[in-house]
Tab-separated table of C-alpha atoms in Angstrom:
chain	number	residue	atom	x	y	z
O	279	MET	CA	-116.234	-71.960	-186.065
O	280	ALA	CA	-115.699	-75.728	-185.676
O	281	GLU	CA	-112.877	-76.792	-183.425
O	282	ASN	CA	-110.360	-79.290	-184.802
O	283	PRO	CA	-110.131	-82.606	-182.927
O	284	PRO	CA	-106.922	-83.186	-180.961
O	285	LYS	CA	-104.054	-84.526	-183.046
O	286	VAL	CA	-103.232	-88.164	-182.316
O	287	LYS	CA	-99.480	-88.739	-182.158
O	288	PHE	CA	-99.302	-92.398	-181.140
O	289	TRP	CA	-101.904	-95.076	-181.620
O	290	TYR	CA	-101.971	-98.565	-180.149
O	291	PRO	CA	-104.793	-101.068	-180.608
O	292	ARG	CA	-104.585	-101.976	-176.911
O	293	ALA	CA	-104.475	-99.762	-173.832
O	294	VAL	CA	-101.006	-99.072	-172.442
O	295	ILE	CA	-102.336	-96.945	-169.572
O	296	TYR	CA	-105.929	-97.464	-168.502
O	297	ASP	CA	-108.196	-94.453	-168.907
O	298	PRO	CA	-111.942	-95.126	-168.415
O	299	LEU	CA	-112.852	-92.313	-170.822
O	300	LYS	CA	-110.724	-93.806	-173.600
O	301	ALA	CA	-111.882	-97.356	-172.819
O	302	GLY	CA	-115.470	-96.198	-173.342
O	303	SER	CA	-114.564	-94.866	-176.794
O	304	ILE	CA	-114.248	-97.052	-179.886
O	305	ASP	CA	-111.100	-95.250	-181.024
O	306	GLY	CA	-109.867	-93.842	-177.698
O	307	THR	CA	-110.430	-90.191	-178.662
O	308	ASP	CA	-113.605	-89.294	-176.714
O	309	THR	CA	-113.425	-86.227	-174.500
O	310	GLU	CA	-116.883	-86.583	-172.858
O	311	PRO	CA	-118.215	-89.644	-170.980
O	312	HIS	CA	-121.069	-91.290	-172.877
O	313	ASP	CA	-122.546	-93.391	-170.063
O	314	LYS	CA	-122.888	-93.302	-166.272
O	315	ALA	CA	-120.462	-96.203	-165.791
O	316	VAL	CA	-117.609	-94.175	-167.340
O	317	VAL	CA	-118.386	-91.338	-164.918
O	318	ARG	CA	-118.362	-93.873	-162.038
O	319	ALA	CA	-115.000	-95.240	-163.209
O	320	LEU	CA	-113.529	-91.735	-163.541
O	321	ASN	CA	-114.600	-90.945	-159.961
O	322	ALA	CA	-113.524	-94.311	-158.516
O	323	GLU	CA	-110.596	-94.374	-156.151
O	324	TYR	CA	-109.418	-97.914	-156.817
O	325	LYS	CA	-106.176	-99.349	-155.523
O	326	PRO	CA	-104.982	-102.806	-156.596
O	327	ASN	CA	-105.447	-105.510	-153.979
O	328	TYR	CA	-102.307	-105.567	-151.826
O	329	LYS	CA	-103.085	-109.139	-150.690
O	330	VAL	CA	-102.637	-110.600	-154.175
O	331	LYS	CA	-99.506	-112.717	-154.284
O	332	GLY	CA	-97.247	-113.661	-157.136
O	333	VAL	CA	-95.595	-112.066	-160.127
O	334	PRO	CA	-98.082	-110.057	-162.260
O	335	GLU	CA	-96.147	-110.666	-165.512
O	336	ASN	CA	-96.494	-114.433	-164.959
O	337	THR	CA	-100.215	-114.294	-164.142
O	338	ILE	CA	-103.051	-114.838	-166.619
O	339	PHE	CA	-106.753	-114.024	-166.350
O	340	ILE	CA	-109.363	-116.543	-167.541
O	341	SER	CA	-113.018	-115.547	-167.889
O	342	ARG	CA	-116.295	-116.806	-169.362
O	343	LEU	CA	-115.843	-120.023	-167.410
O	344	ASN	CA	-118.626	-122.506	-166.865
O	345	ARG	CA	-119.877	-122.018	-163.292
O	346	LYS	CA	-119.257	-125.743	-162.703
O	347	THR	CA	-115.566	-125.596	-163.712
O	348	SER	CA	-113.265	-126.454	-160.803
O	349	GLU	CA	-109.677	-125.470	-159.957
O	350	ARG	CA	-108.649	-129.030	-160.710
O	351	THR	CA	-110.065	-128.814	-164.248
O	352	LEU	CA	-108.313	-125.479	-164.800
O	353	LYS	CA	-104.998	-126.903	-163.622
O	354	GLU	CA	-105.394	-129.904	-165.933
O	355	GLU	CA	-106.228	-127.719	-168.933
O	356	PHE	CA	-103.603	-125.012	-168.403
O	357	SER	CA	-100.705	-127.150	-167.136
O	358	ARG	CA	-99.965	-128.051	-170.773
O	359	TYR	CA	-98.540	-124.524	-171.259
O	360	GLY	CA	-96.121	-124.627	-168.333
O	361	LYS	CA	-95.616	-125.240	-164.624
O	362	ILE	CA	-98.416	-123.682	-162.576
O	363	VAL	CA	-97.349	-121.971	-159.356
O	364	ARG	CA	-100.798	-120.836	-158.203
O	365	CYS	CA	-104.395	-121.252	-159.414
O	366	ARG	CA	-107.244	-119.188	-157.970
O	367	LEU	CA	-110.851	-119.629	-159.062
O	368	VAL	CA	-112.737	-116.558	-157.845
O	369	ARG	CA	-115.799	-117.494	-155.792
O	370	ASP	CA	-118.731	-115.617	-154.301
O	371	ILE	CA	-118.051	-114.847	-150.620
O	372	ILE	CA	-121.518	-115.861	-149.434
O	373	THR	CA	-122.538	-118.773	-151.682
O	374	ASN	CA	-119.026	-120.069	-152.518
O	375	PHE	CA	-120.171	-120.551	-156.154
O	376	SER	CA	-117.756	-119.728	-158.965
O	377	ARG	CA	-117.945	-116.165	-160.295
O	378	GLY	CA	-116.885	-117.393	-163.759
O	379	TYR	CA	-113.273	-116.196	-163.784
O	380	ALA	CA	-109.890	-117.259	-162.457
O	381	PHE	CA	-106.205	-116.342	-162.232
O	382	ILE	CA	-103.304	-118.693	-162.894
O	383	GLU	CA	-99.685	-117.877	-162.140
O	384	TYR	CA	-96.911	-119.651	-164.062
O	385	GLU	CA	-93.239	-120.030	-163.188
O	386	THR	CA	-92.097	-117.846	-166.104
O	387	GLU	CA	-93.428	-114.988	-168.185
O	388	ARG	CA	-92.835	-117.064	-171.326
O	389	GLU	CA	-95.207	-119.786	-170.083
O	390	ALA	CA	-97.859	-117.177	-169.280
O	391	LYS	CA	-97.582	-115.691	-172.782
O	392	LYS	CA	-97.873	-119.178	-174.282
O	393	ALA	CA	-101.052	-119.796	-172.236
O	394	VAL	CA	-102.553	-116.467	-173.377
O	395	ASP	CA	-101.749	-117.146	-177.035
O	396	ARG	CA	-102.823	-120.799	-177.146
O	397	GLY	CA	-105.421	-121.010	-174.374
O	398	ASP	CA	-107.626	-118.156	-175.583
O	399	ARG	CA	-110.875	-119.377	-177.165
O	400	SER	CA	-110.284	-122.931	-175.966
O	401	VAL	CA	-113.318	-124.899	-174.788
O	402	ILE	CA	-113.499	-125.942	-171.128
O	403	ASP	CA	-116.625	-127.677	-169.811
O	404	ASP	CA	-118.602	-126.730	-172.962
O	405	LYS	CA	-117.763	-123.011	-172.699
O	406	THR	CA	-115.357	-121.008	-174.874
O	407	VAL	CA	-113.051	-119.158	-172.491
O	408	PHE	CA	-111.265	-115.830	-172.790
O	409	VAL	CA	-107.614	-115.724	-171.677
O	410	ASP	CA	-105.484	-112.591	-171.272
O	411	HIS	CA	-102.731	-111.183	-169.072
O	412	GLU	CA	-103.714	-109.860	-165.657
O	413	CYS	CA	-104.557	-106.128	-165.812
O	414	GLU	CA	-104.986	-105.108	-162.180
O	415	ARG	CA	-101.272	-104.907	-161.360
O	416	LEU	CA	-99.906	-104.436	-164.900
O	417	LEU	CA	-102.013	-101.564	-166.278
O	418	PRO	CA	-101.521	-98.228	-164.498
O	419	GLY	CA	-104.856	-96.622	-163.636
O	420	TRP	CA	-106.820	-99.897	-163.891
O	421	VAL	CA	-110.452	-99.737	-162.724
O	422	PRO	CA	-112.402	-103.037	-162.595
O	423	ARG	CA	-115.746	-103.596	-164.329
O	424	ARG	CA	-117.695	-103.505	-161.053
O	425	LEU	CA	-116.678	-99.834	-160.713
O	426	GLY	CA	-117.548	-98.949	-164.328
O	427	GLY	CA	-114.158	-99.737	-165.862
O	428	GLY	CA	-112.710	-102.882	-167.381
O	429	PHE	CA	-112.645	-103.955	-171.006
O	430	GLY	CA	-115.893	-105.963	-171.085
O	431	GLY	CA	-119.496	-104.991	-171.568
O	432	LYS	CA	-122.392	-105.885	-173.806
O	433	LYS	CA	-123.723	-103.962	-176.770
O	434	GLU	CA	-127.274	-104.146	-175.388
O	435	SER	CA	-126.280	-102.359	-172.181
O	436	GLY	CA	-124.578	-99.550	-174.091
O	437	GLN	CA	-121.515	-100.010	-171.890
O	438	LEU	CA	-118.967	-101.458	-174.291
O	439	ARG	CA	-115.313	-101.004	-173.376
O	440	PHE	CA	-112.410	-100.966	-175.824
O	441	GLY	CA	-108.622	-101.173	-175.732
O	442	GLY	CA	-108.395	-104.778	-174.542
O	443	LYS	CA	-107.540	-107.995	-176.324
O	444	ASP	CA	-111.156	-108.776	-177.204
O	445	LYS	CA	-112.262	-105.335	-178.421
O	446	GLN	CA	-109.272	-103.349	-179.578
O	447	PHE	CA	-109.331	-99.643	-180.381
O	448	ALA	CA	-110.219	-98.706	-183.964
O	449	LYS	CA	-107.768	-96.397	-185.722
O	450	PRO	CA	-108.899	-92.781	-185.194
O	451	ILE	CA	-110.195	-91.182	-188.422
O	452	ARG	CA	-107.884	-88.181	-188.024
O	453	LEU	CA	-104.866	-90.496	-187.758
O	454	MET	CA	-106.026	-92.507	-190.788
O	455	GLU	CA	-106.342	-89.302	-192.858
O	456	GLU	CA	-102.807	-88.227	-191.902
O	457	TYR	CA	-101.463	-91.715	-192.667
O	458	GLU	CA	-103.143	-91.814	-196.092
O	459	LEU	CA	-101.942	-88.286	-196.915
O	460	ARG	CA	-98.379	-89.213	-195.918
O	461	ASN	CA	-98.551	-92.340	-198.122
O	462	GLN	CA	-99.829	-90.321	-201.098
O	463	LEU	CA	-97.047	-87.756	-200.718
O	464	THR	CA	-94.427	-90.501	-200.353
O	465	SER	CA	-95.682	-92.428	-203.386
O	466	LYS	CA	-95.732	-89.225	-205.515
O	467	SER	CA	-92.148	-88.372	-204.536
O	468	PHE	CA	-90.994	-91.868	-205.571
O	469	LYS	CA	-92.708	-91.584	-208.976
O	470	LYS	CA	-90.726	-88.476	-209.955
């Protein structure tokens, strides 16, 4: 006898609490890990960096940067959205080359939201950048990409992650069926 899938009560297109198993699933309903990275993320004991300064709600994450982009260029580009308190371009410890992502902290949460909304998909040094809110300190249970988590990934690697701004969760089929059934019943009751 086939077992019914678990009933989905609430659905959000983006993760509210980070769960590597759900992030590895297109609709957030998987119960088994489908790749080794998800298993690594489930077993990871990651704690957010206690040395990170600033207010997490006012901090944005910028990725897909040109490796030649400097902090100065970032400040020039993102200062149009508000007053920048801190800008940190993440660099390789050994080579000191850019790792292709950065964090910018604004004075207010409103300025950070404005930067996320307007700065996403802008072009800096001939590269289209991705801008979102910081996840490490805002999302409970966050596991970074280097430990098998995150929201990134490429289709070719088979390690796509969902629930973020870029690749949101699809509506679970079970939830869609219930929604459509509820709409049909509601529309029939109004016709009478």
